PDB file of C-alpha atoms in Angstrom:
ATOM      1  CA  MET E   9       0.000   0.000   0.000  1.00  0.00           C
ATOM      2  CA  HIS E  10       1.256   3.486  -0.814  1.00  0.00           C
ATOM      3  CA  ASP E  11       2.431   5.389   2.273  1.00  0.00           C
ATOM      4  CA  LEU E  12      -0.167   8.126   1.823  1.00  0.00           C
ATOM      5  CA  MET E  13      -3.002   5.598   1.566  1.00  0.00           C
ATOM      6  CA  HIS E  14      -1.635   3.794   4.629  1.00  0.00           C
ATOM      7  CA  ASP E  15      -1.566   7.041   6.606  1.00  0.00           C
ATOM      8  CA  LEU E  16      -5.118   7.845   5.532  1.00  0.00           C
ATOM      9  CA  ALA E  17      -6.363   4.384   6.540  1.00  0.00           C
ATOM     10  CA  THR E  18      -4.615   4.699   9.903  1.00  0.00           C
ATOM     11  CA  PHE E  19      -6.166   8.135  10.485  1.00  0.00           C
ATOM     12  CA  LEU E  20      -9.684   6.971   9.600  1.00  0.00           C
ATOM     13  CA  GLY E  21      -9.304   3.788  11.645  1.00  0.00           C
ATOM     14  CA  GLY E  22      -8.575   5.842  14.731  1.00  0.00           C
ATOM     15  CA  GLN E  23      -9.137   4.048  18.009  1.00  0.00           C
ATOM     16  CA  PHE E  24     -10.720   0.961  16.478  1.00  0.00           C
ATOM     17  CA  TYR E  25      -7.611  -0.410  14.720  1.00  0.00           C
ATOM     18  CA  PHE E  26      -4.280  -1.331  16.276  1.00  0.00           C
ATOM     19  CA  ARG E  27      -1.207  -2.466  14.372  1.00  0.00           C
ATOM     20  CA  ALA E  28       2.309  -2.913  15.795  1.00  0.00           C
ATOM     21  CA  ASN E  29       5.492  -4.832  15.129  1.00  0.00           C
ATOM     22  CA  GLU E  30       5.749  -5.986  18.742  1.00  0.00           C
ATOM     23  CA  LEU E  31       3.228  -6.562  21.502  1.00  0.00           C
ATOM     24  CA  GLY E  32       4.320  -6.533  25.139  1.00  0.00           C
ATOM     25  CA  LYS E  33       3.159  -5.568  28.610  1.00  0.00           C
ATOM     26  CA  GLU E  34       4.191  -1.941  28.017  1.00  0.00           C
ATOM     27  CA  THR E  35       2.137  -1.650  24.821  1.00  0.00           C
ATOM     28  CA  LYS E  36      -0.628   0.930  25.054  1.00  0.00           C
ATOM     29  CA  ILE E  37      -3.856  -0.084  23.318  1.00  0.00           C
ATOM     30  CA  ASP E  38      -7.199   1.692  23.474  1.00  0.00           C
ATOM     31  CA  ARG E  39     -10.082  -0.309  24.941  1.00  0.00           C
ATOM     32  CA  LYS E  40     -12.146   0.584  21.886  1.00  0.00           C
ATOM     33  CA  THR E  41      -9.810  -1.431  19.633  1.00  0.00           C
ATOM     34  CA  ARG E  42     -11.753  -3.945  17.569  1.00  0.00           C
ATOM     35  CA  HIS E  43      -9.185  -4.954  14.919  1.00  0.00           C
ATOM     36  CA  LEU E  44      -5.799  -6.190  16.102  1.00  0.00           C
ATOM     37  CA  SER E  45      -2.619  -6.965  14.171  1.00  0.00           C
ATOM     38  CA  PHE E  46       0.967  -7.527  15.291  1.00  0.00           C
ATOM     39  CA  ALA E  47       4.092  -9.425  14.264  1.00  0.00           C
ATOM     40  CA  ARG E  48       5.440 -10.880  17.511  1.00  0.00           C
ATOM     41  CA  PHE E  49       5.273 -10.936  21.288  1.00  0.00           C
ATOM     42  CA  ILE E  50       8.085  -9.338  23.241  1.00  0.00           C
ATOM     43  CA  ASP E  51       7.412 -11.788  26.079  1.00  0.00           C
ATOM     44  CA  PRO E  52       4.421 -14.131  25.616  1.00  0.00           C
ATOM     45  CA  CYS E  53       4.193 -14.849  29.343  1.00  0.00           C
ATOM     46  CA  SER E  54       3.670 -11.195  30.280  1.00  0.00           C
ATOM     47  CA  ASP E  55       1.078 -10.119  27.725  1.00  0.00           C
ATOM     48  CA  ILE E  56      -2.102 -11.305  29.441  1.00  0.00           C
ATOM     49  CA  ASP E  57      -2.856  -7.817  30.777  1.00  0.00           C
ATOM     50  CA  VAL E  58      -2.603  -6.408  27.247  1.00  0.00           C
ATOM     51  CA  PHE E  59      -5.221  -8.878  26.018  1.00  0.00           C
ATOM     52  CA  GLU E  60      -7.542  -7.914  28.864  1.00  0.00           C
ATOM     53  CA  THR E  61      -7.585  -4.450  27.282  1.00  0.00           C
ATOM     54  CA  VAL E  62      -8.522  -5.754  23.830  1.00  0.00           C
ATOM     55  CA  LYS E  63     -10.690  -8.721  24.812  1.00  0.00           C
ATOM     56  CA  PHE E  64     -13.597  -7.390  22.731  1.00  0.00           C
ATOM     57  CA  SER E  65     -11.574  -7.388  19.495  1.00  0.00           C
ATOM     58  CA  ARG E  66     -13.381  -8.677  16.409  1.00  0.00           C
ATOM     59  CA  THR E  67     -10.367  -9.338  14.149  1.00  0.00           C
ATOM     60  CA  PHE E  68      -6.883 -10.757  14.559  1.00  0.00           C
ATOM     61  CA  LEU E  69      -4.520 -10.705  11.570  1.00  0.00           C
ATOM     62  CA  PRO E  70      -0.808 -11.495  12.063  1.00  0.00           C
ATOM     63  CA  ILE E  71       1.834  -9.416  10.337  1.00  0.00           C
ATOM     64  CA  ASN E  72       4.274 -11.554   8.339  1.00  0.00           C
ATOM     65  CA  TYR E  73       7.667 -10.269   7.291  1.00  0.00           C
ATOM     66  CA  LYS E  74       9.982 -12.246   5.008  1.00  0.00           C
ATOM     67  CA  ASP E  75      12.857 -11.927   7.463  1.00  0.00           C
ATOM     68  CA  CYS E  76      10.697 -12.271  10.573  1.00  0.00           C
ATOM     69  CA  PRO E  77       7.494 -14.269   9.985  1.00  0.00           C
ATOM     70  CA  PHE E  78       4.792 -14.513  12.619  1.00  0.00           C
ATOM     71  CA  ASN E  79       5.822 -17.707  14.454  1.00  0.00           C
ATOM     72  CA  ASN E  80       5.071 -17.209  18.143  1.00  0.00           C
ATOM     73  CA  GLU E  81       4.154 -20.762  19.128  1.00  0.00           C
ATOM     74  CA  LYS E  82       2.326 -19.598  22.274  1.00  0.00           C
ATOM     75  CA  ALA E  83       0.305 -17.027  20.333  1.00  0.00           C
ATOM     76  CA  PRO E  84      -2.567 -19.275  19.136  1.00  0.00           C
ATOM     77  CA  ARG E  85      -3.318 -20.525  22.659  1.00  0.00           C
ATOM     78  CA  ILE E  86      -3.203 -17.022  24.175  1.00  0.00           C
ATOM     79  CA  ILE E  87      -5.217 -15.372  21.396  1.00  0.00           C
ATOM     80  CA  VAL E  88      -7.910 -18.076  21.326  1.00  0.00           C
ATOM     81  CA  SER E  89      -8.269 -18.125  25.120  1.00  0.00           C
ATOM     82  CA  MET E  90      -8.370 -14.330  25.570  1.00  0.00           C
ATOM     83  CA  LEU E  91     -10.229 -12.945  22.535  1.00  0.00           C
ATOM     84  CA  LYS E  92     -13.633 -14.591  22.867  1.00  0.00           C
ATOM     85  CA  TYR E  93     -15.503 -12.164  20.586  1.00  0.00           C
ATOM     86  CA  LEU E  94     -13.445 -12.659  17.419  1.00  0.00           C
ATOM     87  CA  ARG E  95     -15.228 -12.713  14.062  1.00  0.00           C
ATOM     88  CA  VAL E  96     -12.065 -13.089  11.963  1.00  0.00           C
ATOM     89  CA  LEU E  97      -9.027 -15.192  12.896  1.00  0.00           C
ATOM     90  CA  LYS E  98      -6.087 -15.760  10.577  1.00  0.00           C
ATOM     91  CA  PHE E  99      -2.952 -17.842  11.120  1.00  0.00           C
ATOM     92  CA  SER E 100      -2.156 -18.571   7.464  1.00  0.00           C
ATOM     93  CA  ASP E 101       1.523 -19.250   6.685  1.00  0.00           C
ATOM     94  CA  PHE E 102       2.303 -19.548  10.409  1.00  0.00           C
ATOM     95  CA  GLN E 103       5.932 -20.727  10.419  1.00  0.00           C
ATOM     96  CA  GLY E 104       6.115 -22.528  13.767  1.00  0.00           C
ATOM     97  CA  GLU E 105       4.316 -25.624  15.023  1.00  0.00           C
ATOM     98  CA  LEU E 106       0.650 -24.653  15.022  1.00  0.00           C
ATOM     99  CA  VAL E 107      -1.666 -26.295  17.552  1.00  0.00           C
ATOM    100  CA  LEU E 108      -5.204 -25.035  18.087  1.00  0.00           C
ATOM    101  CA  PRO E 109      -6.438 -25.462  21.683  1.00  0.00           C
ATOM    102  CA  ASP E 110      -9.816 -27.039  22.455  1.00  0.00           C
ATOM    103  CA  SER E 111     -10.985 -23.595  23.547  1.00  0.00           C
ATOM    104  CA  ILE E 112     -11.305 -22.667  19.836  1.00  0.00           C
ATOM    105  CA  GLY E 113     -14.827 -24.051  20.197  1.00  0.00           C
ATOM    106  CA  GLU E 114     -15.703 -21.197  22.549  1.00  0.00           C
ATOM    107  CA  LEU E 115     -15.302 -18.591  19.788  1.00  0.00           C
ATOM    108  CA  THR E 116     -18.962 -18.902  18.876  1.00  0.00           C
ATOM    109  CA  HIS E 117     -18.994 -15.505  17.113  1.00  0.00           C
ATOM    110  CA  LEU E 118     -16.270 -16.564  14.652  1.00  0.00           C
ATOM    111  CA  ARG E 119     -17.184 -16.163  10.961  1.00  0.00           C
ATOM    112  CA  TYR E 120     -13.804 -16.593   9.235  1.00  0.00           C
ATOM    113  CA  LEU E 121     -10.916 -18.960  10.060  1.00  0.00           C
ATOM    114  CA  ASN E 122      -7.840 -19.114   7.818  1.00  0.00           C
ATOM    115  CA  LEU E 123      -5.154 -21.762   8.446  1.00  0.00           C
ATOM    116  CA  ASN E 124      -3.806 -21.953   4.881  1.00  0.00           C
ATOM    117  CA  GLY E 125      -0.203 -23.102   4.547  1.00  0.00           C
ATOM    118  CA  THR E 126       0.308 -23.992   8.213  1.00  0.00           C
ATOM    119  CA  SER E 127       1.884 -27.059   9.827  1.00  0.00           C
ATOM    120  CA  ILE E 128      -1.269 -27.982  11.731  1.00  0.00           C
ATOM    121  CA  ALA E 129      -1.661 -31.763  12.002  1.00  0.00           C
ATOM    122  CA  MET E 130      -4.987 -32.056  13.826  1.00  0.00           C
ATOM    123  CA  LEU E 131      -8.100 -29.966  14.246  1.00  0.00           C
ATOM    124  CA  PRO E 132      -9.820 -30.223  17.640  1.00  0.00           C
ATOM    125  CA  GLU E 133     -13.313 -31.682  17.569  1.00  0.00           C
ATOM    126  CA  SER E 134     -14.496 -28.573  19.428  1.00  0.00           C
ATOM    127  CA  LEU E 135     -14.053 -26.681  16.135  1.00  0.00           C
ATOM    128  CA  CYS E 136     -17.424 -28.145  15.165  1.00  0.00           C
ATOM    129  CA  ASN E 137     -19.099 -25.951  17.811  1.00  0.00           C
ATOM    130  CA  LEU E 138     -18.480 -22.847  15.669  1.00  0.00           C
ATOM    131  CA  TYR E 139     -22.010 -22.817  14.293  1.00  0.00           C
ATOM    132  CA  ASN E 140     -21.646 -19.246  12.946  1.00  0.00           C
ATOM    133  CA  LEU E 141     -18.509 -20.055  10.920  1.00  0.00           C
ATOM    134  CA  GLN E 142     -18.943 -19.130   7.254  1.00  0.00           C
ATOM    135  CA  THR E 143     -15.402 -19.515   5.842  1.00  0.00           C
ATOM    136  CA  LEU E 144     -12.867 -22.238   6.684  1.00  0.00           C
ATOM    137  CA  LYS E 145      -9.553 -22.279   4.796  1.00  0.00           C
ATOM    138  CA  LEU E 146      -7.268 -25.294   5.177  1.00  0.00           C
ATOM    139  CA  GLY E 147      -5.431 -25.207   1.851  1.00  0.00           C
ATOM    140  CA  SER E 148      -1.832 -26.494   1.607  1.00  0.00           C
ATOM    141  CA  CYS E 149      -1.750 -27.838   5.182  1.00  0.00           C
ATOM    142  CA  SER E 150       0.748 -30.583   4.414  1.00  0.00           C
ATOM    143  CA  ASN E 151       0.435 -32.393   7.775  1.00  0.00           C
ATOM    144  CA  LEU E 152      -3.361 -32.460   7.950  1.00  0.00           C
ATOM    145  CA  THR E 153      -4.851 -35.809   6.869  1.00  0.00           C
ATOM    146  CA  GLU E 154      -8.159 -35.859   8.728  1.00  0.00           C
ATOM    147  CA  LEU E 155     -11.034 -33.469   9.348  1.00  0.00           C
ATOM    148  CA  PRO E 156     -13.167 -33.418  12.530  1.00  0.00           C
ATOM    149  CA  LYS E 157     -15.769 -36.179  12.253  1.00  0.00           C
ATOM    150  CA  HIS E 158     -18.660 -33.868  13.175  1.00  0.00           C
ATOM    151  CA  ILE E 159     -17.815 -31.098  10.735  1.00  0.00           C
ATOM    152  CA  GLN E 160     -21.352 -31.386   9.328  1.00  0.00           C
ATOM    153  CA  LYS E 161     -22.454 -29.399  12.408  1.00  0.00           C
ATOM    154  CA  LEU E 162     -21.041 -26.234  10.801  1.00  0.00           C
ATOM    155  CA  VAL E 163     -24.434 -25.572   9.240  1.00  0.00           C
ATOM    156  CA  ASN E 164     -23.646 -21.974   8.206  1.00  0.00           C
ATOM    157  CA  LEU E 165     -20.424 -22.825   6.364  1.00  0.00           C
ATOM    158  CA  ARG E 166     -20.363 -21.212   2.901  1.00  0.00           C
ATOM    159  CA  HIS E 167     -16.719 -21.399   1.796  1.00  0.00           C
ATOM    160  CA  PHE E 168     -14.541 -24.452   2.469  1.00  0.00           C
ATOM    161  CA  ARG E 169     -11.023 -24.697   1.028  1.00  0.00           C
ATOM    162  CA  ILE E 170      -8.855 -27.835   1.367  1.00  0.00           C
ATOM    163  CA  PHE E 171      -6.997 -27.880  -1.967  1.00  0.00           C
ATOM    164  CA  ASN E 172      -3.467 -29.348  -1.779  1.00  0.00           C
ATOM    165  CA  THR E 173      -4.089 -30.777   1.701  1.00  0.00           C
ATOM    166  CA  PRO E 174      -3.660 -34.599   2.002  1.00  0.00           C
ATOM    167  CA  ILE E 175      -7.091 -35.363   3.478  1.00  0.00           C
ATOM    168  CA  LYS E 176      -7.644 -39.144   3.225  1.00  0.00           C
ATOM    169  CA  GLU E 177     -11.432 -38.930   3.000  1.00  0.00           C
ATOM    170  CA  MET E 178     -14.240 -36.561   3.861  1.00  0.00           C
ATOM    171  CA  PRO E 179     -16.177 -36.988   7.121  1.00  0.00           C
ATOM    172  CA  LYS E 180     -19.596 -38.621   6.920  1.00  0.00           C
ATOM    173  CA  ARG E 181     -22.773 -36.723   6.043  1.00  0.00           C
ATOM    174  CA  MET E 182     -21.129 -33.734   4.348  1.00  0.00           C
ATOM    175  CA  GLY E 183     -24.428 -33.279   2.504  1.00  0.00           C
ATOM    176  CA  LYS E 184     -25.813 -31.622   5.636  1.00  0.00           C
ATOM    177  CA  LEU E 185     -23.692 -28.551   4.888  1.00  0.00           C
ATOM    178  CA  ASN E 186     -26.396 -27.301   2.553  1.00  0.00           C
ATOM    179  CA  GLN E 187     -25.281 -23.657   2.791  1.00  0.00           C
ATOM    180  CA  LEU E 188     -21.975 -24.421   1.040  1.00  0.00           C
ATOM    181  CA  HIS E 189     -21.331 -22.213  -2.003  1.00  0.00           C
ATOM    182  CA  ASP E 190     -17.655 -22.961  -2.500  1.00  0.00           C
ATOM    183  CA  LEU E 191     -15.894 -26.340  -2.136  1.00  0.00           C
ATOM    184  CA  ASP E 192     -12.625 -26.685  -4.015  1.00  0.00           C
ATOM    185  CA  CYS E 193     -11.978 -30.378  -3.303  1.00  0.00           C
ATOM    186  CA  TYR E 194     -13.992 -33.434  -2.240  1.00  0.00           C
ATOM    187  CA  VAL E 195     -12.170 -36.635  -1.261  1.00  0.00           C
ATOM    188  CA  VAL E 196     -14.563 -39.537  -1.819  1.00  0.00           C
ATOM    189  CA  GLY E 197     -14.646 -42.100   0.991  1.00  0.00           C
ATOM    190  CA  LYS E 198     -15.395 -45.820   1.084  1.00  0.00           C
ATOM    191  CA  HIS E 199     -18.725 -45.565   2.873  1.00  0.00           C
ATOM    192  CA  LYS E 200     -22.211 -44.573   1.796  1.00  0.00           C
ATOM    193  CA  GLU E 201     -22.192 -41.568   4.150  1.00  0.00           C
ATOM    194  CA  ASN E 202     -19.171 -39.951   2.463  1.00  0.00           C
ATOM    195  CA  SER E 203     -19.585 -41.070  -1.129  1.00  0.00           C
ATOM    196  CA  ILE E 204     -19.885 -38.767  -4.135  1.00  0.00           C
ATOM    197  CA  LYS E 205     -23.678 -38.795  -3.591  1.00  0.00           C
ATOM    198  CA  GLU E 206     -23.239 -36.437  -0.638  1.00  0.00           C
ATOM    199  CA  LEU E 207     -22.620 -33.610  -3.120  1.00  0.00           C
ATOM    200  CA  GLY E 208     -26.254 -33.956  -4.184  1.00  0.00           C
ATOM    201  CA  GLY E 209     -27.289 -32.442  -0.863  1.00  0.00           C
ATOM    202  CA  LEU E 210     -25.444 -29.187  -1.610  1.00  0.00           C
ATOM    203  CA  PRO E 211     -27.882 -27.198  -3.793  1.00  0.00           C
ATOM    204  CA  ASN E 212     -25.978 -23.898  -3.477  1.00  0.00           C
ATOM    205  CA  LEU E 213     -22.645 -25.267  -4.663  1.00  0.00           C
ATOM    206  CA  HIS E 214     -21.243 -23.474  -7.719  1.00  0.00           C
ATOM    207  CA  GLY E 215     -17.970 -22.632  -9.443  1.00  0.00           C
ATOM    208  CA  SER E 216     -15.318 -25.290 -10.005  1.00  0.00           C
TER     209      SER E 216
END
């Protein structure tokens, strides 16, 4: 983004947007902040008070630099446990070992979850409690071979991306996700409940 456009966006965002290279206990953040973005913790163990200030945030987007990617391994656990009102959560291209805690299922307001290109190997079953989730991106997750077995509970899911992820087969009863508009890959299973016929229950599906 051009510097002038960046300055204008920062000015208009005012108190509601916060962006910083580092986040630590000395960081000053307005309680009205709703959209949060940073590159790294100074000390992950001392940042709990900072998150108390921004616990009503709606968005978390990490800042990735080529020479210093967002890779705080404690960050996902802290962010998920402290920011209960998130609508948008993005960890795509996270460079460290990514593990989502079971408490991800408590983010019932979440609409968008992006884990593209991460090392995540397992998704907690509690993810299926996110009944308001509309977008789930799991593309190019090279260690992920299985989806939560009750993923059909995500009844409001509209966009589901798993291209280039080695999923062995889809969970059963995917046809119950009848709000799906976008599904870039379907791995046919060996059972009736996850056969190609399940696509017949997705009337809103379009595109390729």
